[in-house]
Coordinates of C-alpha atoms and ligand atoms in Angstrom, one line a residue:
X1 CA -42.1 -29.1 7.1
X2 CA -41.3 -25.4 7.2
X3 CA -40.1 -25.7 10.7
X4 CA -37.8 -28.6 9.8
X5 CA -36.4 -26.8 6.6
X6 CA -35.8 -23.6 8.9
X7 CA -34.1 -25.4 11.5
X8 CA -32.0 -27.2 8.6
X9 CA -31.1 -23.8 7.2
X10 CA -30.2 -22.5 10.7
X11 CA -27.9 -25.1 11.3
X12 CA -26.5 -25.1 8.0
X13 CA -25.9 -21.3 8.5
X14 CA -24.8 -21.6 12.0
X15 CA -22.2 -24.3 10.6
X16 CA -20.8 -21.9 8.1
X17 CA -20.5 -19.2 10.7
X18 CA -18.7 -21.2 13.3
X19 CA -16.2 -22.7 10.8
X20 CA -15.4 -19.0 9.8
X21 CA -15.2 -18.2 13.2
X22 CA -12.7 -21.2 13.8
X23 CA -10.8 -20.2 10.6
X24 CA -10.3 -16.6 11.8
X25 CA -9.3 -17.8 15.3
X26 CA -6.8 -20.2 13.8
X27 CA -5.4 -17.1 11.8
X28 CA -5.4 -14.9 14.7
X29 CA -3.4 -17.4 16.6
X30 CA -1.0 -18.0 13.9
X31 CA -0.5 -14.3 13.2
X32 CA 0.2 -13.9 16.8
X33 CA 2.7 -16.4 16.8
X34 CA 4.3 -15.1 13.5
X35 CA 4.5 -11.8 15.0
X36 CA 6.5 -12.9 17.8
X37 CA 8.6 -15.1 15.5
X38 CA 9.1 -12.4 12.9
X39 CA 7.9 -14.7 10.1
X40 CA 7.3 -11.7 7.7
X41 CA 9.5 -10.2 4.9
X42 CA 8.9 -7.3 2.7
X43 CA 8.8 -7.2 -1.0
X44 CA 9.7 -4.0 -2.9
X45 CA 7.9 -3.0 -6.0
X46 CA 9.4 0.2 -8.1
X47 CA 7.8 3.5 -8.8
X48 CA 8.8 4.7 -12.0
X49 CA 8.9 7.9 -14.0
X50 CA 8.4 7.6 -17.7
X51 CA 9.7 8.1 -20.4
X52 CA 13.2 7.2 -19.0
X53 CA 12.2 4.5 -16.5
X54 CA 14.0 6.1 -13.8
X55 CA 13.1 4.5 -10.4
X56 CA 11.8 7.2 -8.2
X57 CA 10.6 5.3 -5.2
X58 CA 9.6 1.9 -3.9
X59 CA 6.6 0.4 -2.2
X60 CA 7.4 -2.1 0.8
X61 CA 4.6 -4.7 0.8
X62 CA 4.3 -7.3 3.4
X63 CA 4.6 -11.1 3.0
X64 CA 4.0 -13.6 5.5
X65 CA 6.1 -16.9 5.0
X66 CA 4.2 -19.5 7.3
X67 CA 6.9 -21.5 9.3
X68 CA 5.1 -24.7 9.3
X69 CA 4.3 -25.0 5.5
X70 CA 6.8 -22.5 4.1
X71 CA 4.1 -21.2 2.1
X72 CA 3.8 -17.3 1.5
X73 CA 0.6 -15.7 2.2
X74 CA -0.2 -12.4 0.5
X75 CA -1.5 -9.5 2.4
X76 CA -5.1 -9.8 1.3
X77 CA -5.4 -13.1 3.4
X78 CA -4.4 -11.9 6.7
X79 CA -4.5 -8.0 7.0
X80 CA -8.4 -8.1 7.3
X81 CA -7.9 -10.4 10.3
X82 CA -5.0 -8.3 11.7
X83 CA -7.3 -5.2 11.6
X84 CA -10.1 -6.9 13.2
X85 CA -7.7 -8.2 15.9
X86 CA -5.7 -5.3 16.4
X87 CA -2.6 -7.2 15.6
X88 CA -2.3 -4.8 12.7
X89 CA -0.7 -1.8 14.7
X90 CA 2.5 -4.2 15.8
X91 CA 2.6 -5.6 12.2
X92 CA 2.7 -2.1 10.4
X93 CA 5.3 -1.0 13.2
X94 CA 7.6 -4.0 12.2
X95 CA 7.1 -3.2 8.5
X96 CA 8.1 0.5 9.0
X97 CA 11.1 -0.3 11.0
X98 CA 12.2 -3.0 8.6
X99 CA 11.8 -0.7 5.4
X100 CA 13.8 2.3 7.1
X101 CA 16.2 -0.2 8.2
X102 CA 16.6 -1.6 4.7
X103 CA 16.6 1.8 2.9
X104 CA 19.3 3.0 5.2
X105 CA 21.5 -0.2 4.5
X106 CA 20.9 0.3 0.7
X107 CA 21.9 3.9 1.1
X108 CA 25.2 3.1 3.3
X109 CA 26.0 0.4 0.6
X110 CA 26.1 3.3 -1.9
X111 CA 23.1 2.5 -3.9
X112 CA 21.0 5.3 -5.3
X113 CA 18.7 6.4 -2.6
X114 CA 14.9 6.8 -3.1
X115 CA 12.1 7.1 -0.6
X116 CA 10.3 3.9 0.6
X117 CA 6.8 3.9 1.0
X118 CA 4.9 1.9 3.6
X119 CA 1.3 1.1 4.1
X120 CA -0.1 2.0 7.5
X121 CA -3.6 1.0 8.4
X122 CA -6.0 3.2 10.4
X123 CA -8.5 0.5 11.2
X124 CA -7.1 0.8 15.0
X125 CA -6.7 4.8 14.9
X126 CA -4.2 6.0 17.3
X127 CA -2.3 8.9 16.2
X128 CA -0.1 9.5 19.3
X129 CA 1.2 5.9 19.0
X130 CA 1.8 6.3 15.3
X131 CA 3.7 9.5 15.6
X132 CA 5.8 8.3 18.6
X133 CA 6.7 5.1 16.4
X134 CA 7.7 7.2 13.5
X135 CA 10.1 9.2 15.6
X136 CA 11.6 6.3 17.2
X137 CA 12.1 4.3 13.8
X138 CA 13.8 7.3 12.3
X139 CA 16.1 7.6 15.5
X140 CA 16.8 4.1 15.6
X141 CA 17.6 3.5 12.0
X142 CA 19.3 6.8 11.3
X143 CA 17.0 7.5 8.3
X144 CA 16.1 11.1 7.6
X145 CA 12.4 11.6 7.4
X146 CA 12.3 12.7 3.6
X147 CA 12.8 9.2 2.7
X148 CA 9.9 7.7 4.5
X149 CA 6.6 7.9 2.8
X150 CA 3.4 6.7 4.5
X151 CA 0.4 5.6 2.3
X152 CA -3.1 5.8 4.0
X153 CA -6.1 4.6 2.1
X154 CA -8.6 7.4 1.1
X155 CA -11.4 5.3 2.8
X156 CA -9.8 4.7 5.9
X157 CA -8.7 8.4 6.1
X158 CA -12.3 9.5 5.6
X159 CA -13.4 7.3 8.3
X160 CA -11.5 9.7 10.8
X161 CA -11.7 13.0 8.8
X162 CA -10.8 15.5 11.2
X163 CA -8.5 13.6 13.4
X164 CA -6.8 12.6 10.4
X165 CA -6.1 15.9 9.1
X166 CA -4.3 16.7 12.5
X167 CA -2.3 13.3 12.1
X168 CA -1.1 14.1 8.6
X169 CA -0.2 17.8 9.8
X170 CA 2.0 16.0 12.5
X171 CA 3.6 13.7 10.1
X172 CA 4.2 16.5 7.6
X173 CA 5.8 18.5 10.5
X174 CA 8.2 15.6 11.1
X175 CA 9.3 15.8 7.6
X176 CA 7.8 12.6 6.5
X177 CA 5.7 12.4 3.1
X178 CA 2.1 11.4 3.0
X179 CA 0.5 9.8 0.1
X180 CA -3.3 8.9 -0.6
X181 CA -3.8 5.3 -1.5
X182 CA -6.6 3.6 -3.8
X183 CA -7.6 7.2 -4.6
X184 CA -11.0 7.4 -6.1
X185 CA -12.5 4.5 -4.2
X186 CA -13.0 6.0 -0.9
X187 CA -16.4 8.0 -1.4
X188 CA -14.8 10.9 0.1
X189 CA -15.6 14.6 -0.2
X190 CA -12.9 16.5 -2.6
X191 CA -13.0 19.3 0.2
X192 CA -10.4 17.2 2.1
X193 CA -8.1 17.5 -0.7
X194 CA -7.8 21.3 -0.3
X195 CA -7.6 21.2 3.5
X196 CA -5.1 18.6 3.9
X197 CA -1.4 18.8 3.1
X198 CA -0.4 15.5 1.2
X199 CA 2.4 15.0 -0.9
X200 CA 0.8 12.5 -3.6
X201 CA -2.1 10.6 -4.9
X202 CA -2.2 7.1 -6.1
X203 CA -4.6 6.8 -8.7
X204 CA -6.8 3.2 -7.7
X205 CA -5.8 0.2 -10.2
X206 CA -9.6 0.1 -11.1
X207 CA -9.3 3.3 -13.1
X208 CA -6.2 2.2 -14.9
X209 CA -7.5 -1.1 -15.9
X210 CA -9.9 0.9 -18.0
X211 CA -7.1 2.3 -20.1
X212 CA -6.9 3.3 -22.9
X213 CA -10.1 2.1 -24.4
X214 CA -12.9 2.9 -21.7
X215 CA -13.8 6.7 -22.3
X216 CA -15.1 6.9 -18.7
X217 CA -12.1 5.7 -17.1
X218 CA -10.0 8.1 -19.2
X219 CA -12.0 10.9 -18.4
X220 CA -11.6 9.8 -14.5
X221 CA -7.9 9.5 -14.8
X222 CA -7.4 12.9 -16.5
X223 CA -9.5 14.7 -14.1
X224 CA -7.5 13.2 -11.2
X225 CA -4.3 14.1 -12.7
X226 CA -5.5 17.7 -13.7
X227 CA -6.7 18.0 -9.9
X228 CA -3.4 16.5 -8.4
X229 CA -1.6 19.1 -10.4
X230 CA -3.5 22.0 -9.6
X231 CA -3.2 21.2 -5.9
X232 CA 0.6 20.5 -6.3
X233 CA 0.4 17.0 -5.4
X234 CA 2.3 14.2 -7.3
X235 CA 0.3 11.7 -9.1
X236 CA 1.1 7.9 -9.4
X237 CA -0.9 5.4 -11.2
X238 CA -1.2 2.1 -9.4
X239 CA -1.4 -1.2 -11.4
X240 CA -0.2 -0.6 -14.7
X241 CA 0.1 -3.6 -16.7
X242 CA 0.4 -2.7 -20.4
X243 CA 2.3 -0.6 -22.7
X244 CA -1.0 0.7 -23.9
X245 CA -1.9 1.8 -20.4
X246 CA 1.5 3.4 -19.7
X247 CA 1.1 5.2 -23.1
X248 CA -2.4 6.6 -22.2
X249 CA -1.3 7.6 -18.7
X250 CA 1.5 9.7 -20.2
X251 CA -0.8 11.3 -22.6
X252 CA -3.0 12.1 -19.7
X253 CA -0.1 13.9 -17.8
X254 CA 0.6 11.1 -15.3
X255 CA 4.3 10.3 -15.5
X256 CA 4.8 8.1 -12.4
X257 CA 3.6 4.6 -12.5
X258 CA 3.6 1.5 -10.5
X259 CA 2.6 -1.8 -12.0
X260 CA 3.8 -5.3 -13.2
X261 CA 4.8 -3.8 -16.3
X262 CA 7.8 -2.1 -14.8
X263 CA 8.5 -4.5 -12.0
X264 CA 6.6 -6.8 -9.7
X265 CA 7.2 -6.9 -6.1
X266 CA 10.5 -8.5 -5.4
X267 CA 12.4 -9.5 -2.6
X268 CA 15.2 -7.1 -1.0
X269 CA 18.1 -8.9 -2.8
X270 CA 16.4 -8.7 -6.2
X271 CA 15.3 -5.2 -5.5
X272 CA 18.9 -4.0 -4.7
X273 CA 20.1 -5.1 -8.1
X274 CA 17.4 -3.1 -9.8
X275 CA 18.2 -0.1 -7.6
X276 CA 21.7 -0.4 -8.6
X277 CA 20.9 0.0 -12.2
X278 CA 18.6 3.1 -11.1
X279 CA 16.0 2.1 -13.9
X280 CA 13.8 -0.3 -15.3
X281 CA 15.1 -2.2 -18.3
X282 CA 15.3 0.3 -21.2
X283 CA 13.7 -2.1 -23.3
X284 CA 10.4 -2.0 -21.0
X285 CA 10.5 2.1 -20.7
X286 CA 11.0 2.3 -24.6
X287 CA 8.5 -0.3 -25.1
X288 CA 5.8 1.5 -23.3
X289 CA 6.3 4.9 -24.7
X290 CA 6.4 3.3 -28.4
X291 CA 3.6 0.7 -28.4
X292 CA 0.1 1.8 -28.3
Ligands
LIG1 P1 -1.8 -1.4 -1.9 O1 -1.1 -0.6 -1.0 O2 -2.7 -0.6 -2.7 O3 -0.6 -1.9 -2.9 C1 -0.6 -2.4 -4.2 C2 -1.0 -3.9 -4.3 O4 -1.4 -3.9 -5.7 C3 -0.1 -5.0 -4.1 O5 -0.7 -6.2 -3.7 C4 0.8 -5.0 -5.6 O6 1.4 -6.5 -5.5 C5 -0.3 -4.9 -6.3 N1 0.0 -4.7 -7.8 C6 1.0 -3.7 -8.0 N2 1.0 -3.8 -9.3 C7 -0.1 -4.5 -9.9 C8 -0.4 -4.7 -11.1 O7 0.2 -4.2 -12.2 N3 -1.4 -5.7 -11.3 C9 -2.1 -6.2 -10.2 N4 -3.1 -6.9 -10.4 N5 -1.7 -5.8 -9.1 C10 -0.5 -5.1 -8.8 P2 -0.3 -6.9 -2.3 O8 1.3 -6.9 -2.2 O9 -1.0 -8.3 -2.3 O10 -0.9 -5.8 -1.3 C11 -2.3 -5.7 -1.2 C12 -2.9 -4.7 -0.2 O11 -2.4 -5.2 1.2 C13 -2.0 -3.2 -0.4 O12 -2.6 -2.7 -1.3 C14 -2.2 -2.9 1.0 O13 -3.5 -2.2 1.1 C15 -2.2 -4.2 1.9 N6 -0.9 -4.1 2.4 C16 0.4 -4.7 2.0 N7 1.4 -4.5 2.7 C17 0.9 -3.9 3.8 C18 1.2 -3.5 5.2 O14 2.5 -3.5 5.5 N8 0.6 -2.8 6.1 C19 -0.9 -2.6 5.7 N9 -1.6 -2.1 6.7 N10 -1.4 -3.0 4.7 C20 -0.7 -3.6 3.7
LIG2 MG1 0.0 1.1 -1.0
LIG3 MG1 -3.1 1.1 -3.7
LIG4 MG1 -5.0 -1.4 -3.5

């Protein structure tokens, strides 16, 4: 009986595993096709400075519109496969180029200019290729480097500690800005904050979620803000959803934020209208500094 059960279990798990492998291969195949077909587009989310609600930046977030179903797939569902297969490199290159092209087009159209941030995966660590692509993108699109910011997650940077330091130095030398994404979740040594020359830290959403009531999360947020200020980094809170969170962040000295409260990621045309205004609706900004 044990033998039979064992065999049953074996084939059950093998079944699940090969189903997963099939699924992954289908996604890989579809992603390859989508890249060639340019089935991606960018959603833009504002970064906002309180109390005025002025837009100080935007993050470009990739979306995949499947050509077969028309369905829009969020990055959480395909970035991991893109990273495993190495397709992420070409995808991130496309995103950076499109974000710079769009930013420059808005500037040419006379809209207020704010920097655009892109996420670059370090799963396939190739600093030479990345630097070459940044140079080429800036040259091709005519964008000045100070308007481009690159976000690296703390955990991926930490995986390549020494070589990432060199990469960041090279990006800074080009005049591009560098931010640490999902800060506080990467299990990294704080020593790297002193050695590296970043421009900004983005406090991970998981800490913001606990505000204002969780005293431990409040303490962590205050510590990150204090540290960022002492080291002369800008500090941005991610995932701000409620007025109470925005208020607590302001009390803790974090004035820049990004989250559904001040604006969801939206398609380019909709974001242009927001940029034209230059700030999020006064009501939202006022509300978040008034309500507790
Ligand atoms: P991220 O860089 O930390 O981006 C922030 C994510 O949080 C976005 O999810 C955004 O829509 C979401 N978000 C923003 N405000 C709120 C909020 O108030 N509440 C909640 N619950 N979520 C909020 P999205 O667009 O699904 O992207 C997820 C992740 O996928 C990104 O996290 C980033 O790590 C990755 N990603 C997105 N675009 C790219 C890309 O072009 N290249 C690479 N390599 N990764 C990307
Ligand atoms: Mg990001
Ligand atoms: Mg993040
Ligand atoms: Mg995140």
